[in-house]
Short mmCIF file of C-alpha atoms in Angstrom, two decimals:
data_model
loop_
_atom_site.label_atom_id
_atom_site.label_comp_id
_atom_site.label_asym_id
_atom_site.label_seq_id
_atom_site.Cartn_x
_atom_site.Cartn_y
_atom_site.Cartn_z
CA UNK A 498 -38.20 -94.02 -126.53
CA UNK A 499 -35.20 -95.64 -125.42
CA UNK A 500 -35.26 -93.95 -122.24
CA UNK A 501 -38.79 -94.97 -121.37
CA UNK A 502 -37.45 -98.66 -122.26
CA UNK A 503 -34.68 -98.48 -119.91
CA UNK A 504 -36.95 -97.20 -117.08
CA UNK A 505 -39.09 -100.35 -117.22
CA UNK A 506 -35.99 -102.71 -117.40
CA UNK A 507 -34.31 -101.22 -114.70
CA UNK A 508 -35.69 -100.92 -110.96
CA UNK A 509 -34.35 -97.93 -108.99
CA UNK A 510 -32.49 -98.87 -106.02
CA UNK A 511 -34.79 -99.04 -102.45
CA UNK A 512 -32.74 -98.25 -99.55
CA UNK A 513 -34.39 -100.17 -96.79
CA UNK A 514 -35.73 -98.39 -93.52
CA UNK A 515 -34.85 -100.79 -90.14
CA UNK A 516 -37.42 -100.81 -87.46
CA UNK A 517 -35.57 -101.68 -83.75
CA UNK A 518 -35.83 -105.23 -82.93
CA UNK A 519 -38.60 -106.66 -80.78
CA UNK A 520 -36.94 -109.30 -78.64
CA UNK A 521 -39.31 -111.50 -76.12
CA UNK A 522 -38.25 -114.54 -74.31
CA UNK A 523 -38.07 -116.54 -71.14
CA UNK A 524 -35.10 -116.87 -68.92
CA UNK A 525 -33.87 -119.05 -65.67
CA UNK A 526 -31.02 -118.24 -63.67
CA UNK A 527 -29.10 -120.61 -61.27
CA UNK A 528 -27.29 -119.21 -58.47
CA UNK A 529 -23.72 -120.57 -57.81
CA UNK A 530 -23.28 -118.70 -54.90
CA UNK A 531 -24.61 -115.78 -52.86
CA UNK A 532 -23.32 -113.45 -55.33
CA UNK A 533 -22.73 -115.34 -58.42
CA UNK A 534 -25.27 -116.77 -60.99
CA UNK A 535 -25.54 -117.79 -64.66
CA UNK A 536 -28.60 -117.33 -66.73
CA UNK A 537 -29.79 -118.92 -69.97
CA UNK A 538 -32.97 -119.07 -71.82
CA UNK A 539 -34.65 -119.22 -75.50
CA UNK A 540 -35.53 -115.68 -77.07
CA UNK A 541 -37.72 -114.97 -80.33
CA UNK A 542 -36.73 -111.62 -82.36
CA UNK A 543 -38.92 -110.14 -85.08
CA UNK A 544 -36.92 -107.65 -87.63
CA UNK A 545 -38.81 -105.56 -89.67
CA UNK A 546 -37.44 -103.63 -92.97
CA UNK A 547 -39.23 -101.53 -95.80
CA UNK A 548 -38.45 -99.08 -98.38
CA UNK A 549 -39.99 -97.28 -101.36
CA UNK A 550 -38.46 -95.22 -104.26
CA UNK A 551 -40.67 -93.65 -106.85
CA UNK A 552 -40.41 -92.91 -110.73
CA UNK A 553 -42.92 -93.73 -113.11
CA UNK A 554 -43.38 -96.60 -111.18
CA UNK A 555 -43.52 -96.74 -107.07
CA UNK A 556 -41.24 -99.71 -106.05
CA UNK A 557 -41.57 -100.77 -102.51
CA UNK A 558 -39.90 -103.43 -100.36
CA UNK A 559 -41.11 -105.13 -97.17
CA UNK A 560 -38.43 -107.68 -95.39
CA UNK A 561 -39.24 -109.49 -92.34
CA UNK A 562 -36.78 -111.68 -90.79
CA UNK A 563 -37.70 -114.01 -87.46
CA UNK A 564 -35.12 -115.22 -85.14
CA UNK A 565 -34.80 -117.77 -82.25
CA UNK A 566 -32.08 -117.70 -79.87
CA UNK A 567 -30.45 -119.04 -76.57
CA UNK A 568 -28.59 -116.43 -74.20
CA UNK A 569 -25.98 -117.44 -71.78
CA UNK A 570 -24.87 -114.95 -69.16
CA UNK A 571 -23.10 -114.69 -65.96
CA UNK A 572 -24.28 -112.16 -63.46
CA UNK A 573 -22.75 -110.54 -60.12
CA UNK A 574 -24.86 -108.76 -57.38
CA UNK A 575 -23.11 -106.01 -56.06
CA UNK A 576 -26.05 -105.00 -53.77
CA UNK A 577 -28.04 -107.83 -52.33
CA UNK A 578 -31.02 -106.83 -49.84
CA UNK A 579 -33.87 -109.09 -48.41
CA UNK A 580 -35.83 -108.22 -51.63
CA UNK A 581 -33.70 -105.87 -53.82
CA UNK A 582 -30.60 -106.52 -55.53
CA UNK A 583 -28.17 -104.63 -58.26
CA UNK A 584 -26.32 -106.59 -60.69
CA UNK A 585 -23.90 -106.41 -63.46
CA UNK A 586 -24.45 -109.05 -66.29
CA UNK A 587 -21.93 -109.88 -69.29
CA UNK A 588 -22.56 -112.49 -71.73
CA UNK A 589 -23.55 -113.45 -75.47
CA UNK A 590 -26.43 -115.16 -77.61
CA UNK A 591 -26.24 -117.53 -80.72
CA UNK A 592 -29.64 -116.90 -82.89
CA UNK A 593 -30.76 -118.73 -86.06
CA UNK A 594 -33.44 -117.38 -88.73
CA UNK A 595 -36.25 -119.67 -88.85
CA UNK A 596 -38.07 -117.91 -91.46
CA UNK A 597 -37.03 -114.52 -93.85
CA UNK A 598 -39.01 -113.03 -96.65
CA UNK A 599 -38.95 -110.18 -99.01
CA UNK A 600 -41.97 -108.54 -100.66
CA UNK A 601 -41.60 -106.19 -103.80
CA UNK A 602 -44.38 -104.64 -105.35
CA UNK A 603 -44.62 -102.49 -108.48
CA UNK A 604 -46.91 -100.22 -109.18
CA UNK A 605 -48.41 -96.79 -110.69
CA UNK A 606 -47.79 -93.95 -108.59
CA UNK A 607 -51.38 -93.19 -107.87
CA UNK A 608 -51.79 -96.87 -107.15
CA UNK A 609 -54.30 -98.04 -109.77
CA UNK A 610 -52.36 -100.78 -111.03
CA UNK A 611 -50.01 -103.19 -108.90
CA UNK A 612 -48.30 -106.54 -108.61
CA UNK A 613 -46.62 -107.90 -105.91
CA UNK A 614 -43.84 -111.05 -105.32
CA UNK A 615 -42.62 -112.45 -102.00
CA UNK A 616 -39.49 -114.42 -102.03
CA UNK A 617 -38.25 -116.33 -99.15
CA UNK A 618 -34.45 -114.82 -98.29
CA UNK A 619 -31.98 -117.67 -97.55
CA UNK A 620 -30.12 -117.06 -94.11
CA UNK A 621 -26.97 -119.09 -93.93
CA UNK A 622 -25.45 -119.75 -90.77
CA UNK A 623 -26.08 -118.15 -86.79
CA UNK A 624 -25.96 -114.79 -85.37
CA UNK A 625 -23.66 -114.13 -82.55
CA UNK A 626 -23.62 -111.43 -80.04
CA UNK A 627 -22.25 -110.07 -76.77
CA UNK A 628 -23.96 -108.36 -74.07
CA UNK A 629 -23.34 -106.38 -71.12
CA UNK A 630 -25.99 -104.84 -68.53
CA UNK A 631 -26.65 -103.55 -65.23
CA UNK A 632 -29.90 -103.82 -63.79
CA UNK A 633 -32.10 -103.98 -60.40
CA UNK A 634 -34.39 -106.92 -59.59
CA UNK A 635 -37.31 -106.62 -56.59
CA UNK A 636 -37.97 -110.37 -55.41
CA UNK A 637 -41.69 -111.21 -54.95
CA UNK A 638 -40.60 -114.71 -53.60
CA UNK A 639 -37.51 -116.69 -53.02
CA UNK A 640 -37.56 -117.64 -56.48
CA UNK A 641 -39.51 -115.30 -58.15
CA UNK A 642 -38.49 -111.73 -59.29
CA UNK A 643 -39.19 -108.64 -61.44
CA UNK A 644 -36.37 -106.92 -63.01
CA UNK A 645 -35.44 -103.91 -65.11
CA UNK A 646 -31.96 -103.72 -67.07
CA UNK A 647 -30.01 -101.36 -69.10
CA UNK A 648 -27.08 -102.71 -71.25
CA UNK A 649 -25.47 -102.98 -74.59
CA UNK A 650 -25.12 -105.56 -77.24
CA UNK A 651 -22.83 -106.19 -80.20
CA UNK A 652 -23.88 -108.44 -83.05
CA UNK A 653 -21.04 -109.96 -84.97
CA UNK A 654 -21.05 -109.66 -88.75
CA UNK A 655 -21.76 -113.42 -89.61
CA UNK A 656 -23.27 -112.81 -93.35
CA UNK A 657 -27.09 -112.24 -92.36
CA UNK A 658 -29.43 -110.49 -94.12
CA UNK A 659 -29.57 -106.69 -93.97
CA UNK A 660 -31.31 -105.53 -90.86
CA UNK A 661 -30.99 -103.31 -88.29
CA UNK A 662 -28.37 -105.37 -86.68
CA UNK A 663 -26.29 -105.37 -89.72
CA UNK A 664 -26.79 -101.53 -90.04
CA UNK A 665 -26.17 -100.92 -86.22
CA UNK A 666 -24.28 -103.62 -84.66
CA UNK A 667 -23.40 -101.88 -81.53
CA UNK A 668 -27.02 -101.19 -79.71
CA UNK A 669 -28.31 -100.01 -76.43
CA UNK A 670 -31.06 -102.40 -74.83
CA UNK A 671 -33.67 -102.08 -72.06
CA UNK A 672 -34.93 -104.75 -70.72
CA UNK A 673 -37.88 -105.68 -68.21
CA UNK A 674 -39.53 -109.00 -67.16
CA UNK A 675 -40.18 -111.75 -64.82
CA UNK A 676 -37.00 -114.00 -63.56
CA UNK A 677 -37.05 -117.68 -61.79
CA UNK A 678 -34.32 -118.30 -59.83
CA UNK A 679 -32.75 -121.76 -58.92
CA UNK A 680 -29.79 -122.82 -57.10
CA UNK A 681 -27.80 -122.74 -53.75
CA UNK A 682 -30.28 -120.14 -52.02
#
């Protein structure tokens, strides 16, 4: 009887499996010279994690984190043709969690009974990151282009909730999108 009483009092530890984050954003580039430019914008990032442990009862955990951020970078064009360019970029970003929640469910392993609780996760401070990349851009007009960029990012330990970024602070990235150009040209 004492073994089963301990089973009810202690939830087994659930290891979270983190999905790769999804980020969308909009960027604006200001051309300082024919080769140098600065870029900024706004981003939204969604991070999801989940885990499950089983015993007499099944315990599941699901976590969602939502961040908004402002990236800032400098780029240098090393190939600049009429409609095509190759460039290198370095910079960073600052992000803030705008929503974070964790849902825990306990139930029987045959899923006949279950109970869920959702709680807000407190996120203190901001997330800083540094990025580098190389890319190619095809100019559709003088002010609009489409690009693809491969790079790497590092997320600094800023006391954020456990996520893909805390377990894998160094990550490889692949970005693609449209870019608006303003400046000297």
